[in-house]
Amino acid sequence: IETSNAERLRVLIGDLHESDLGDVLQALSREEREALIALMGGDFDWTALTEVDETVRDEILETIPNTAIAEAVRELDSDDAIGILEDLADEDREEILAALPLAERIKLERSFDYPEESAGRRMTTRFIAVPPFWTVGQTIDFLREDDRLPDDFTEVFVVDPRFCFLGTVSLDRLLRTKRPVRIEEIMGEVTHSVSATDDQEEVARLFERYNLLSVGVVDESDRLVGVITIDDIVDVIEEEADEDIKRLAGVGDEELTDTFVSAVRSRFIWLLLNLGTALLASAVIGLFDGTISQMVALAVLMPIVASMGGNAGTQTMTVAVRALATRDIETINPIRFISREALVGLANGVLFAIIIGVVASLWFSSTQLGGIIAVAMIINMVAAGLAGILIPLALEKAGADPAIASSVFVTTVTDVVGFFAFLGLAAWWFAIS
Amino acid sequence: IETSNAERLRVLIGDLHESDLGDVLQALSREEREALIALMGGDFDWTALTEVDETVRDEILETIPNTAIAEAVRELDSDDAIGILEDLADEDREEILAALPLAERIKLERSFDYPEESAGRRMTTRFIAVPPFWTVGQTIDFLREDDRLPDDFTEVFVVDPRFCFLGTVSLDRLLRTKRPVRIEEIMGEVTHSVSATDDQEEVARLFERYNLLSVGVVDESDRLVGVITIDDIVDVIEEEADEDIKRLAGVGDEELTDTFVSAVRSRFIWLLLNLGTALLASAVIGLFDGTISQMVALAVLMPIVASMGGNAGTQTMTVAVRALATRDIETINPIRFISREALVGLANGVLFAIIIGVVASLWFSSTQLGGIIAVAMIINMVAAGLAGILIPLALEKAGADPAIASSVFVTTVTDVVGFFAFLGLAAWWFAIS
């Protein structure tokens, strides 16, 4: 298809939804993408760029002159325009902004003043605002006549002459009310509004909690500057959950289309941290090399204690990190949570102590060895439960993201405690017996 | 507050949003909850029960007679009613359904015929359907006069006399059109509709992809039976992401409020699986006990190789599992993905081989040992990359959930390969030298 037949391409691609077009772009090679966009010309749906991974977007934008991008950005909703321009180099972005008409430039520049991942970046500045003294009839006539309205909307916002945010009227309310009624009579009070500097994750929680469809965004002086709609929030929720999963595994915000070099680099740091942990654990083992050389069975069995602790710690940690992320934890007494985790660790510790104690006794025909590994297992499982809950809580208190750093600390604790308890107990027991 | 002052309680609690009331319930003890609901009586907002964890909900419902539940369920939207009744024991549910008026009972029973986590369970059966030949004016008048409409809606659904789903009209479209225009002229075609038996995760992808606000649900004979709205989908997205995170860590669908016993039980199975893996790894070490007793340094260093492989494998696996869950992987050539992961493993393997080779050489003053651990590291990192991508892909192909089972298999591979490569190489090298 790529062999320059522009007519056929337009027929095939022209009606695709932006998400589907995004998928097409993603599946193509770099050169094919360039050819496709050139062939589509003015018919190319630029919103598709908001649907592709960052790496692909950057590659595409690099090949297009800034003036053409500026042309395209004018057609977009402000939140889509920001999504596209956000990751560009500063000088490219400024060149594109400079090529825009003054009004649009100011609007976009203001959005870029808000921090990344804030409500101000996610909001659209196209929304419908009416004064409170209008009637339902006036409002409906206004909606019927104005062509420059946003494509989809579910609420009308009510503002005073200074553009202070007074309230909202949902469209179904508007439809169900007789024409002469004044807007202020049916207006819902502002129960939820966000400030433009709020974090997008907080905004997402608000939507989730109160089942909102859209919410007004106000600036420092309480004036309505934009609207965030649920469709943007759905993406935020998905992104934030994705981030949590990937941070727990130490792959940051890696995406499938990331280049080889960036994948190697982002994972290297995590693995380096892990190497530090592993060396620490090795140093603990090194303390007991005399004991091991007397009894090689210790070397055979020691990874079991460490690995069981590591898994139990990860389980607790995951529950804790998710509870922190979804704010579920705020409704629970932390002492109750901590003691529950310690008890769960103890219970599973005892169960697995019995199992591994019997296995080790039979394998090496030594009930002493079985007893030692059983006690070490209980100690490490309780330590795992406590580390799994206390480390994320402490990181959250210290203002760090518990999803990023918890697992390194938790496995450090379970490795060190596991090896130390098992080998230390063995050294002590065989020394006194 | 719980000391029986019903008046004050009603003032305090009466206006709370269902989510906030849910939080209040969750934070209270079992007895306090019971007292609160009894005191609130008819003013209790039953939708709050859809906002609490399953365990808390079950506890609350146990204390309330079935007839009172039936009374409450009548007031609810069908999707909320299903959420509350879904987890009850079969006989309780039947008793409650039997106490409902015939029409409502049939509606709810039909929903329960659909499988769990399907679109049929999530949909509400309260929606607005109009015939295509009505005019905009007729429709608006109908909306103004009928009191029995759903609370919030964003679209009007168009059906033929047999209730076949023809199309939708968004409220903004309706508002912006002159009264004499016929509905069929402004109706949007049905581009997205789901069948009642579709999985809720598929439905969520559809909403995300096409930024929908609501979607019609049809039965086998293409008749419109319900509507799924975005607010329900937001919960689904959050739940599914949560499930993935927790399955990767082996804590199933555990919630913060789960009882001690159920937490121990759900984690036990995962740990038992992991014990099997750990024993397998120990058996591999056991093969080389002679080599270890000659050179205890091997025992000190061997956990490093296994642990680095385990972490690298988990990184790749997490990227793969997420790509499968979000269907991102469908736009990517799997061969490209697999070879990229192998190369990333090789690159990081070489980097860490150099680091650990130098560290081990200096620590134990043996360049031979340094060389052996370096080679073992490269082998295990490549194996980790391949296992991390191939195992989730194979599980997905086999119809299993890659989030549940991948990590056990991946760590088995990295442990076994890690210990075998390191100890095997050492045994071979010291035997020939």
Coordinates of N, CA and C in Angstrom, one line a residue, chain B residues 22 25-26 30 33 37 44 46-64 69 73 76 79-89 92 116 122 235 239 255 257-258:
Chain B
G22 N -19.1 4.8 52.4 CA -18.4 3.5 52.3 C -17.1 3.5 53.1
L25 N -18.0 3.2 56.8 CA -18.3 1.9 57.1 C -17.1 1.0 57.3
Q26 N -16.2 1.2 56.4 CA -15.0 0.4 56.3 C -14.1 0.6 57.6
R30 N -17.3 -4.2 63.3 CA -18.4 -4.9 62.9 C -19.7 -4.4 63.7
R33 N -20.8 -0.9 62.7 CA -21.5 -0.8 61.5 C -23.0 -1.2 61.6
I37 N -26.2 1.2 60.7 CA -27.2 1.0 59.7 C -28.6 0.9 60.4
F44 N -30.6 5.2 55.1 CA -29.3 4.6 54.8 C -29.1 4.5 53.3
W46 N -27.9 2.7 50.4 CA -27.4 1.4 50.2 C -26.3 1.3 49.1
T47 N -26.3 2.3 48.2 CA -25.2 2.3 47.2 C -23.8 2.3 47.9
A48 N -23.7 2.8 49.1 CA -22.5 2.8 49.8 C -21.9 1.4 49.9
L49 N -22.8 0.4 49.9 CA -22.3 -1.0 50.0 C -21.5 -1.4 48.8
T50 N -21.7 -0.8 47.6 CA -21.0 -1.1 46.4 C -19.5 -0.5 46.5
E51 N -19.3 0.3 47.5 CA -18.0 1.0 47.6 C -17.1 0.4 48.6
V52 N -17.6 -0.6 49.4 CA -16.7 -1.2 50.4 C -16.1 -2.5 49.9
D53 N -15.1 -3.1 50.5 CA -14.5 -4.3 50.1 C -15.5 -5.5 50.3
E54 N -15.2 -6.6 49.6 CA -16.1 -7.7 49.6 C -16.3 -8.3 51.0
T55 N -15.3 -8.4 51.8 CA -15.4 -9.0 53.1 C -16.3 -8.1 54.0
V56 N -16.1 -6.8 53.9 CA -16.9 -5.9 54.8 C -18.4 -6.0 54.3
R57 N -18.6 -6.1 53.0 CA -20.0 -6.2 52.5 C -20.7 -7.4 53.0
D58 N -19.9 -8.5 52.9 CA -20.5 -9.8 53.3 C -20.9 -9.7 54.8
E59 N -20.0 -9.2 55.6 CA -20.3 -9.1 57.0 C -21.5 -8.2 57.3
I60 N -21.7 -7.1 56.6 CA -22.8 -6.3 56.8 C -24.1 -7.0 56.4
L61 N -24.1 -7.6 55.2 CA -25.3 -8.3 54.7 C -25.7 -9.4 55.6
E62 N -24.8 -10.1 56.2 CA -25.1 -11.2 57.1 C -26.0 -10.8 58.2
T63 N -25.8 -9.5 58.7 CA -26.5 -9.1 59.9 C -27.9 -8.5 59.6
I64 N -28.2 -8.4 58.3 CA -29.4 -7.8 57.9 C -30.4 -8.8 57.4
I69 N -33.1 -6.5 53.0 CA -32.2 -6.3 51.8 C -33.1 -6.2 50.5
V73 N -32.9 -3.3 47.8 CA -32.5 -3.5 46.5 C -33.5 -2.9 45.5
L76 N -32.5 0.5 44.2 CA -31.2 0.7 43.5 C -31.2 0.5 42.0
D79 N -27.4 -2.2 38.2 CA -26.0 -2.7 38.3 C -25.5 -2.6 39.8
D80 N -26.0 -1.7 40.5 CA -25.6 -1.6 42.0 C -26.2 -2.8 42.7
A81 N -27.5 -3.1 42.3 CA -28.1 -4.3 43.0 C -27.4 -5.5 42.7
I82 N -26.9 -5.7 41.5 CA -26.1 -6.9 41.2 C -24.8 -6.9 42.0
G83 N -24.2 -5.8 42.1 CA -22.9 -5.7 42.8 C -23.1 -6.2 44.2
I84 N -24.3 -5.8 44.8 CA -24.5 -6.2 46.2 C -24.9 -7.7 46.3
L85 N -25.7 -8.2 45.4 CA -26.2 -9.5 45.5 C -25.2 -10.6 45.0
E86 N -24.3 -10.2 44.2 CA -23.5 -11.1 43.4 C -22.7 -12.1 44.3
D87 N -22.2 -11.6 45.4 CA -21.3 -12.4 46.3 C -22.1 -13.2 47.4
L88 N -23.4 -13.0 47.4 CA -24.2 -13.7 48.5 C -24.3 -15.2 48.2
A89 N -24.5 -15.9 49.2 CA -24.8 -17.4 49.0 C -26.1 -17.5 48.2
D92 N -29.6 -17.3 49.9 CA -29.9 -15.9 50.4 C -30.4 -15.1 49.1
E116 N -20.0 -14.3 35.4 CA -19.4 -13.3 36.3 C -18.4 -12.5 35.5
R122 N -22.4 -5.9 34.5 CA -22.0 -4.5 34.8 C -23.0 -3.5 34.3
D235 N -14.0 1.7 37.3 CA -13.8 0.7 38.4 C -13.2 -0.5 37.8
E239 N -9.7 -2.2 38.8 CA -9.7 -3.6 39.3 C -8.8 -4.5 38.5
E255 N -7.6 -8.4 49.4 CA -7.8 -7.0 49.8 C -7.4 -6.7 51.2
T257 N -8.9 -5.7 53.7 CA -9.7 -6.0 54.8 C -9.9 -7.5 54.9
D258 N -9.2 -8.3 54.0 CA -9.4 -9.8 54.1 C -9.0 -10.2 55.5

